[in-house]
Coordinates of C-alpha atoms and ligand atoms in Angstrom, one line a residue:
X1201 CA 0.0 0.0 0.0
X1202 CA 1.1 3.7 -0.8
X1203 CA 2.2 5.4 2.2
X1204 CA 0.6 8.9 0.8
X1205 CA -0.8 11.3 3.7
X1206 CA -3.8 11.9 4.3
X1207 CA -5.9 15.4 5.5
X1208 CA -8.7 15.1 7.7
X1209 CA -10.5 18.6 8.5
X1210 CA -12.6 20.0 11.5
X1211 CA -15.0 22.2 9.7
X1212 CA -15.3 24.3 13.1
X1213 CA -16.1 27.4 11.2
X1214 CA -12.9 30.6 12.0
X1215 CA -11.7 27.8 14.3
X1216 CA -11.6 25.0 11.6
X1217 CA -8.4 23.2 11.2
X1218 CA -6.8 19.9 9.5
X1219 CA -5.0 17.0 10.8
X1220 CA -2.3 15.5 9.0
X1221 CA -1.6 12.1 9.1
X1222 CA 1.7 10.6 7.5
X1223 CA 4.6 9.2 7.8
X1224 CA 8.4 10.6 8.8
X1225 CA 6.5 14.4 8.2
X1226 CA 8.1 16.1 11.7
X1227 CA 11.5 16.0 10.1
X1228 CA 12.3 19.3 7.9
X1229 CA 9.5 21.2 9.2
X1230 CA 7.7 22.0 6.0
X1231 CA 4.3 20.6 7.0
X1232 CA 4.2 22.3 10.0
X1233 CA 5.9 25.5 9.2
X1234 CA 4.1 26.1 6.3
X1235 CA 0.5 25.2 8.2
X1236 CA 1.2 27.5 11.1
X1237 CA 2.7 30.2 9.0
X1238 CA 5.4 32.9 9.5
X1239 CA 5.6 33.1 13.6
X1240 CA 7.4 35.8 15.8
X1241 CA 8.0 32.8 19.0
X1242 CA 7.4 29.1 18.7
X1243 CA 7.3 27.5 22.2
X1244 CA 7.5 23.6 22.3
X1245 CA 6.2 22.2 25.2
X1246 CA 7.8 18.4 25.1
X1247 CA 7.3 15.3 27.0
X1248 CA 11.0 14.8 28.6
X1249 CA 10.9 11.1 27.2
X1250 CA 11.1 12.4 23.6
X1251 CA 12.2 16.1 24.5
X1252 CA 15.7 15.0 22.9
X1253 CA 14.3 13.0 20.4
X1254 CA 11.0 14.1 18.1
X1255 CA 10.2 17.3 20.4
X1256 CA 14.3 18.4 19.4
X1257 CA 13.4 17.9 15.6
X1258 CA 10.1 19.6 15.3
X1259 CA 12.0 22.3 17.2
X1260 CA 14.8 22.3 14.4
X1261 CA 12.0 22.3 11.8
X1262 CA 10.1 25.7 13.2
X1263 CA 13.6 27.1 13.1
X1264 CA 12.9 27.9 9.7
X1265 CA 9.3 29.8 10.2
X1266 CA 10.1 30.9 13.4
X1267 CA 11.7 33.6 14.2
X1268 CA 12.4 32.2 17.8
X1269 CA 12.1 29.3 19.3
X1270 CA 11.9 27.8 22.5
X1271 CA 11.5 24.1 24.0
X1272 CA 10.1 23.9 27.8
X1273 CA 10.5 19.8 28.7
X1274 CA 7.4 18.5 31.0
X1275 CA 8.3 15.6 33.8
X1276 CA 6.5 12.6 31.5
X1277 CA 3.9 11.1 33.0
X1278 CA -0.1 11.7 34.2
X1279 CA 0.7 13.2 37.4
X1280 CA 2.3 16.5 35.1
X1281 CA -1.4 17.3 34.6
X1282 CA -1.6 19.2 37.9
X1283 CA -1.8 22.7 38.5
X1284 CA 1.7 23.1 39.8
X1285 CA 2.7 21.8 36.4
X1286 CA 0.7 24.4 34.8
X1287 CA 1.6 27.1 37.1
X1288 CA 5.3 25.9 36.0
X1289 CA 4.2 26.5 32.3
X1290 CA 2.8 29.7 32.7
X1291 CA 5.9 31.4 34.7
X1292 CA 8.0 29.8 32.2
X1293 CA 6.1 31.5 29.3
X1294 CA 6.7 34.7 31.4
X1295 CA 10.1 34.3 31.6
X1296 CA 10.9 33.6 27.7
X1297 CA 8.8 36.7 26.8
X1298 CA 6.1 34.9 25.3
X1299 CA 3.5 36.9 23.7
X1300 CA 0.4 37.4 22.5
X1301 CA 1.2 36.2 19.1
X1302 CA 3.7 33.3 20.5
X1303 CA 2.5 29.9 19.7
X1304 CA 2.9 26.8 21.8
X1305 CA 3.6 23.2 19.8
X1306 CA 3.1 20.4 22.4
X1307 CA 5.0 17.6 21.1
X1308 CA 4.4 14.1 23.2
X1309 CA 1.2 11.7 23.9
X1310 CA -2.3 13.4 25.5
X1311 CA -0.5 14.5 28.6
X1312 CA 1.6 17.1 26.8
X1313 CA -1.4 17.8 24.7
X1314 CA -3.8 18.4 27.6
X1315 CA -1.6 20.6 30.0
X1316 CA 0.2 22.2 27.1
X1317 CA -3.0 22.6 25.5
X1318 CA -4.3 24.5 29.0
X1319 CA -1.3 26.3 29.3
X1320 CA -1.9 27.9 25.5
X1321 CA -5.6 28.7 26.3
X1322 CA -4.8 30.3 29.6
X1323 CA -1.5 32.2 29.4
X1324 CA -2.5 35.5 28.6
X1325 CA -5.5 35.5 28.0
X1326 CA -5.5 32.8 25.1
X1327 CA -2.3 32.1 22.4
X1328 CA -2.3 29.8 19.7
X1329 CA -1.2 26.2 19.8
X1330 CA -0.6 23.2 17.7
X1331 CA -0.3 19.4 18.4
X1332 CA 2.1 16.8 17.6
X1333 CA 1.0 14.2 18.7
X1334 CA 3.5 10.8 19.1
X1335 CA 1.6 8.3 21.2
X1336 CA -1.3 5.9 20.0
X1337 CA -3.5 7.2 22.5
X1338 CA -3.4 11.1 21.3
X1339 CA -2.9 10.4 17.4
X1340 CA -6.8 8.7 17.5
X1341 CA -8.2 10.8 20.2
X1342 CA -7.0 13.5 22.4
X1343 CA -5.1 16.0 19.8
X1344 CA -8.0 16.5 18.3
X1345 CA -11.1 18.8 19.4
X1346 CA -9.6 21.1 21.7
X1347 CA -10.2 19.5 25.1
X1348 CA -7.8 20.8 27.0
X1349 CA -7.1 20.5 30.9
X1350 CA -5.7 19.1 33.7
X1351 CA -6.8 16.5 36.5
X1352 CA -7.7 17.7 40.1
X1353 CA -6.7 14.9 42.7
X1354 CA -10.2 13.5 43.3
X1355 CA -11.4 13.9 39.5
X1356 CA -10.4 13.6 36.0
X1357 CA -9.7 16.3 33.5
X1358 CA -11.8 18.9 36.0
X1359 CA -10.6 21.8 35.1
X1360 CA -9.9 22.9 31.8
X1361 CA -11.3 24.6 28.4
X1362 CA -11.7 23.8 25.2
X1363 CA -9.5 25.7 23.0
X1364 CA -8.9 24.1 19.6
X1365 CA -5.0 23.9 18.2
X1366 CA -4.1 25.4 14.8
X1367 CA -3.3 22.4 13.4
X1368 CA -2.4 18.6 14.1
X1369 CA 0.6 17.2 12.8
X1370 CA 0.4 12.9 13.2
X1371 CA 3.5 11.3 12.6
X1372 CA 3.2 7.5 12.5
X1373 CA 6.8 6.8 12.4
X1374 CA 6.9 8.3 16.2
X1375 CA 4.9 4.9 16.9
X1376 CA 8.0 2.5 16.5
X1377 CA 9.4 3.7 19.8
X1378 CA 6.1 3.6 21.8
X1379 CA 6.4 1.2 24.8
X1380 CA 4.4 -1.3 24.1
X1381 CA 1.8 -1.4 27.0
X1382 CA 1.1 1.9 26.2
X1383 CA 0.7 1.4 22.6
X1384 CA -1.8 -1.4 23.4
X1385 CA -3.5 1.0 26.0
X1386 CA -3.8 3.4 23.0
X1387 CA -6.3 0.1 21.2
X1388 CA -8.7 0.7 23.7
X1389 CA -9.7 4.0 22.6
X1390 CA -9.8 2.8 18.8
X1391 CA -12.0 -0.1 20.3
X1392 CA -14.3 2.4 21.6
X1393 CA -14.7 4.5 18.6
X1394 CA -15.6 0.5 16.5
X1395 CA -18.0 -0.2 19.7
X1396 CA -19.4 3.1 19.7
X1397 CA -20.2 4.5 16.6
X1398 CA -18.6 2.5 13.5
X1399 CA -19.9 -1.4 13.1
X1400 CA -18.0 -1.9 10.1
X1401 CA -14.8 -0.8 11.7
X1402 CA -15.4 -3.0 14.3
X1403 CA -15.1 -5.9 12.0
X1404 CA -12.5 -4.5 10.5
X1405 CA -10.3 -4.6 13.8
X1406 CA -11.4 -7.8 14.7
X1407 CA -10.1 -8.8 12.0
X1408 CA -6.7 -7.3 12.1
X1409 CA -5.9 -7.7 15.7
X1410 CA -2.5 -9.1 14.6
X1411 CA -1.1 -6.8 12.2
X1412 CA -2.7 -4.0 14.4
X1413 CA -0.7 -5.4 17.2
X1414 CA 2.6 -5.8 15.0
X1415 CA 1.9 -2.3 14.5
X1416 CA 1.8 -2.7 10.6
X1417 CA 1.8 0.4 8.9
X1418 CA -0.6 0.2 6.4
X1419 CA -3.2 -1.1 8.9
X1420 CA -2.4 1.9 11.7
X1421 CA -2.9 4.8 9.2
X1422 CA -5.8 3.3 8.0
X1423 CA -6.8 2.6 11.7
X1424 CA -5.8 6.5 12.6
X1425 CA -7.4 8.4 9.8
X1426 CA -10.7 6.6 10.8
X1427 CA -10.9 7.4 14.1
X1428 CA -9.6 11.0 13.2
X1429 CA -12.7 11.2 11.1
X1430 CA -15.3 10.4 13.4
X1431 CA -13.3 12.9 15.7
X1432 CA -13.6 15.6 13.2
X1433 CA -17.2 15.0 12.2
X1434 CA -18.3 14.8 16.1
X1435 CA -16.3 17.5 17.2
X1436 CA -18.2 19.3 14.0
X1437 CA -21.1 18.6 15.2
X1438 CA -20.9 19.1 19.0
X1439 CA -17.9 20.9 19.9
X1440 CA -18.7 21.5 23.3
X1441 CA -20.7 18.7 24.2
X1442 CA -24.0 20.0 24.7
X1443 CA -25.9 17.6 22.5
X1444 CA -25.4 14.3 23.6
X1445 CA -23.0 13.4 20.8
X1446 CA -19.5 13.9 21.8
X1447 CA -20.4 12.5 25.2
X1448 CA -20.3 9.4 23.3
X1449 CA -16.8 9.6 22.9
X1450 CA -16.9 9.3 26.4
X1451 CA -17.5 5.5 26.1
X1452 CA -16.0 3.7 29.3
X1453 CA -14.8 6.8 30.2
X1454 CA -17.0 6.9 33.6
X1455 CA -15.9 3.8 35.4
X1456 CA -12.7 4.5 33.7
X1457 CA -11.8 8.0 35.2
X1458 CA -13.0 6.8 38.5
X1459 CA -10.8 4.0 38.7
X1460 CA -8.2 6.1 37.6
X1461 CA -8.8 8.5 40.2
X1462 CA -9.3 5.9 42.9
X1463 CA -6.0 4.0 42.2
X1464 CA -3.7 7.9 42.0
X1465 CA -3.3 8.2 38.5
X1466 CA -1.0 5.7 38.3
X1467 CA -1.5 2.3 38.6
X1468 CA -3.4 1.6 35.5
X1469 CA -2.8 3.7 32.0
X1470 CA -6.0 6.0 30.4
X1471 CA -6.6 3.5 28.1
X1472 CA -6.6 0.6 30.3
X1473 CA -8.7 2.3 32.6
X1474 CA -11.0 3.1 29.6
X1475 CA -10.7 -0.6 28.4
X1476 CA -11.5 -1.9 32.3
X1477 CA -15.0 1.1 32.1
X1478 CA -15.5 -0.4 27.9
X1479 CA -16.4 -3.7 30.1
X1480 CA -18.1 -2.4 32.9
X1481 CA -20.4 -0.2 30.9
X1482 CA -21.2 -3.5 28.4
X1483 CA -21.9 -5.3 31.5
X1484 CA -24.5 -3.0 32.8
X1485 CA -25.7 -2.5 29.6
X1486 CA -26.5 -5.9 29.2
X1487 CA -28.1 -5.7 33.0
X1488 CA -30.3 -2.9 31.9
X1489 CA -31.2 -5.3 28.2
X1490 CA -29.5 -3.0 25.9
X1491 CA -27.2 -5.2 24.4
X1492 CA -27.0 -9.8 24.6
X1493 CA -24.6 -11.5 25.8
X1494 CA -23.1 -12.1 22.9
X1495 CA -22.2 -8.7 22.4
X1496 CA -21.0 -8.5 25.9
X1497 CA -18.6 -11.5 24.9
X1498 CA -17.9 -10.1 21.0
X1499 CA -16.3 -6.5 23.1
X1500 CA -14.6 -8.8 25.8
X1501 CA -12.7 -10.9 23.2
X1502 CA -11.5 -7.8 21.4
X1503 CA -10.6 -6.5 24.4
X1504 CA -8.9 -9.7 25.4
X1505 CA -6.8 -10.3 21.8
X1506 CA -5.3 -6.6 22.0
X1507 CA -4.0 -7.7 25.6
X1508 CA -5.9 -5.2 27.6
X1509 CA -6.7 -5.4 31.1
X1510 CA -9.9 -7.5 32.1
X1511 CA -10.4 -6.0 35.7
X1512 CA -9.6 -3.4 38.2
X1513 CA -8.1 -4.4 41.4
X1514 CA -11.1 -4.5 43.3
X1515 CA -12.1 -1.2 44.5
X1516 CA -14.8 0.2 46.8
X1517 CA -18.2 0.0 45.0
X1518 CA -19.4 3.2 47.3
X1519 CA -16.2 4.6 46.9
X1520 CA -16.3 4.0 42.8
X1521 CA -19.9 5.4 43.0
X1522 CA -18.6 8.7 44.9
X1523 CA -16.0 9.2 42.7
X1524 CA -18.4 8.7 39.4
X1525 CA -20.7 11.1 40.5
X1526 CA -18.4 13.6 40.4
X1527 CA -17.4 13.5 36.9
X1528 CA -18.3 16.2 34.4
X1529 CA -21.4 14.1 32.8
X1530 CA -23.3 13.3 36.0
X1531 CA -26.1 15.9 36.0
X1532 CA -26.9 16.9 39.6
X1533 CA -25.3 14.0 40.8
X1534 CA -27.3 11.5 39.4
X1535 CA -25.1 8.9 37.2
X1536 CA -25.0 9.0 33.4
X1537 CA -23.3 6.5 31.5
X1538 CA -22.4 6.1 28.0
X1539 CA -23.7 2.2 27.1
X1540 CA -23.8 0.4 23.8
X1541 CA -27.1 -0.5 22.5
X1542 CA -25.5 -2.3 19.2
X1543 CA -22.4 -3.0 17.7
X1544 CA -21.6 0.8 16.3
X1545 CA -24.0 3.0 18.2
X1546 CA -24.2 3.9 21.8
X1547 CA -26.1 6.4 23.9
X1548 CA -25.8 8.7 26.9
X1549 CA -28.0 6.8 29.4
X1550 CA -29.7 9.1 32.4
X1551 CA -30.9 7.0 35.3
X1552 CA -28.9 4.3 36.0
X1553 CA -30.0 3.6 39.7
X1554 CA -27.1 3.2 42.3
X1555 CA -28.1 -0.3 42.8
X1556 CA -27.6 -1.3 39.6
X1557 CA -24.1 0.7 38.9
X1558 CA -23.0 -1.1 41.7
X1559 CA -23.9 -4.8 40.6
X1560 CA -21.7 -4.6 37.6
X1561 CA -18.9 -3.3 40.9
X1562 CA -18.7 -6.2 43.0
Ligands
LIG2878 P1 1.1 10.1 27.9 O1 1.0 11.4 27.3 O2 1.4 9.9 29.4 O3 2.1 9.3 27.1 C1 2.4 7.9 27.4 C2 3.9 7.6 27.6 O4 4.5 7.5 26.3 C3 4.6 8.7 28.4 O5 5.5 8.0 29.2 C4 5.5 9.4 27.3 O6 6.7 9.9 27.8 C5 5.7 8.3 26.3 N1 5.9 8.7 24.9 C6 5.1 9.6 24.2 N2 5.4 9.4 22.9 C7 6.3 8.5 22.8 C8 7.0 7.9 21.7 N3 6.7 8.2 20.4 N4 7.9 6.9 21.9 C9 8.2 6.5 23.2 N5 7.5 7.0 24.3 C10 6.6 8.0 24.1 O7 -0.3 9.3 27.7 P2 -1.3 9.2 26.5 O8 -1.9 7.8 26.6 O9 -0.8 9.7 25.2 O10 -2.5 10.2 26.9 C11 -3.2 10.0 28.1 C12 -3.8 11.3 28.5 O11 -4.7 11.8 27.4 C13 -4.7 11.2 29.7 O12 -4.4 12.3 30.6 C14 -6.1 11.4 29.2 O13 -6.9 12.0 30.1 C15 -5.9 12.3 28.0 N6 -6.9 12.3 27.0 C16 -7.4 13.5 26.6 C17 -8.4 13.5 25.6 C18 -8.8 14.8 25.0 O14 -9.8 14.8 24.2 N7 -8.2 15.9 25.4 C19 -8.9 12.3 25.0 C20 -8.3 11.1 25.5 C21 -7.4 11.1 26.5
LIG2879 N1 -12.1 12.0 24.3 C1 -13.5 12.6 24.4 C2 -13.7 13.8 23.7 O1 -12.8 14.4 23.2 O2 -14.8 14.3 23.7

């Protein structure tokens, strides 16, 4: 297969913008340069696992549009996305001189993204900011539609805005490096997009669970551009989640942030935390008769073939309850949860009685 690029753009009116998905583009800095234009300071915000590594060549590559440029390196990691982190960022901008017309490029996976992201749409007021995106995780998700934040101790992603970048620059080559628990924690949220919304792309991964997980190129770009697509066209629609239809996006994402939040943001990756919610919201969907068994089983062996976690150390039920009606979609702390109904479609589901949240818990 040809290993052209392709473009994928979020029609999001004076905010629109296109992601770019190829292969070996963050060397030379054309792409990027030429999409972000002539700019007085480029600030690269970089994960410090790749800070010497991809973060050093995009920062080579702006050299030509820039006229300055500038590379702050974040700890890597989830616990970064913390407001001392940010508070870091923001000081640090001070210090460099950074401008109004200064533009961040966070370079690493959804962590670097998210708090780099914050730091763009909250120093001074608002600057510009691109992504580069160089885990699994962030290339199918996260880069893309402007969520932007960081965690508070007792809840995920709390505080933040949504500020969309200028442009999203995917590299696929930066995958080769990816550990490879987190690449495989990065399948959970392209499960969730075949579970969710796509029946046909569900097939399609079940049916490439091999070459998906021997990363094969031709597969991965055609796995990425997908999920970038269904991005694009829900961020499109719903950019700030008011209608019901990015919250599907959200799919195991309630159990999921909870356990993450229970366990310190640490034990267990995003995506395996998403993967571990993926089969506690399937469960209690099939509880509540929205899905058969054999769907149940159909997500559990997908789940099970890309090698992602089956279970949570068992937590607290009351405490997982607690901490799930604090996320952003519970609406006056009543639970929501996003639940498949059929292979490719799921719905925000209002209701959900303690009682049974909690029998999918024990
Ligand atoms: P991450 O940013 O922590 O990156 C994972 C690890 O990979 C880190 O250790 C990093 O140093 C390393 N790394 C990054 N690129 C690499 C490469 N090419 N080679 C080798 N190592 C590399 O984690 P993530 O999974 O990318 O992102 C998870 C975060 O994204 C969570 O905080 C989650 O809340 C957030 N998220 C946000 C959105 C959104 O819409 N904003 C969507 C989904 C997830
Ligand atoms: N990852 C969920 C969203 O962007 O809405």
């Amino acid at each position: 297969m040809a290993s052209e690029s392709i473009t994928v753009r979020v029609s999001l009116a004076e905010r629109a913008y296109e992601i770019h998905i190829g292969s070996g583009t963050i060397d030379g800095g054309t792409i990027l340069g030429e999409r972000l234009g002539r700019v007085p300071h480029a600030i690269v915000i970089a994960d410090s696992r790749i800070a010497d590594s991809y973060a050093s060549r995009v920062a080579h590559g702006l050299a030509g549009t820039a006229d300055r440029v500038d590379t702050l390196v974040v700890p890597s990691g989830e616990s970064s996305k913390c407001v001392a982190e940010l508070n870091r960022l923001w000081n640090e901008l001070l210090r460099l001189g950074a401008g109004r017309d200064a533009c961040v490029v966070a370079v690493g996976g959804g962590v670097i993204g998210d708090l780099g992201g914050f730091a763009a749409a909250s120093y001074a007021r608002g600057i510009p900011f691109a992504q580069v995106p160089t885990t699994l995780l962030s290339q199918v998700d996260s880069s893309v539609g402007g969520k932007v934040g960081i965690n508070l101790p007792g809840a995920k992603n709390m505080v933040g805005a949504f500020w969309q970048p200028r442009f999203v620059l995917i590299d696929t080559s930066t995958l080769a490096t990816l550990p490879r628990r987190e690449f495989i924690a990065g399948l959970a949220e392209v499960v969730k997009y075949g579970v969710a919304l796509d029946a046909a792309f569900l097939d399609f991964l079940e049916a490439n669970t091999g070459p998906l997980l021997d990363r094969e190129p031709s597969v991965l770009r055609r796995v990425i551009a997908r999920c970038c697509e269904w991005k694009a066209a829900i961020v499109a629609e719903d950019e700030r989640e008011t209608t019901g239809l990015r919250a599907v996006l959200n799919y195991g994402h309630t159990f999921g942030h909870a356990v993450e939040s229970l366990t310190g943001y640490g034990e267990y990756l995003h995506g395996e935390a998403v993967a571990i919610g993926m089969r506690l919201a399937a469960r209690l969907a099939a509880i509540l008769g929205r899905i058969d068994s054999a769907f149940l089983d159909r997500q559990d062996r997908l789940l099970d073939a890309l090698g992602l976690p089956r279970a949570a150390r068992r937590l607290e039920p009351d405490a997982m309850l607690a901490a799930m009606r604090g996320d952003k979609k519970a609406s006056r702390g009543r639970l929501r949860f996003v639940l498949p109904s059929r292979s490719g479609r799921a719905e925000l589901v209002d209701g959900v009685t303690d009682d049974q949240a909690r029998s999918v818990l024990g």
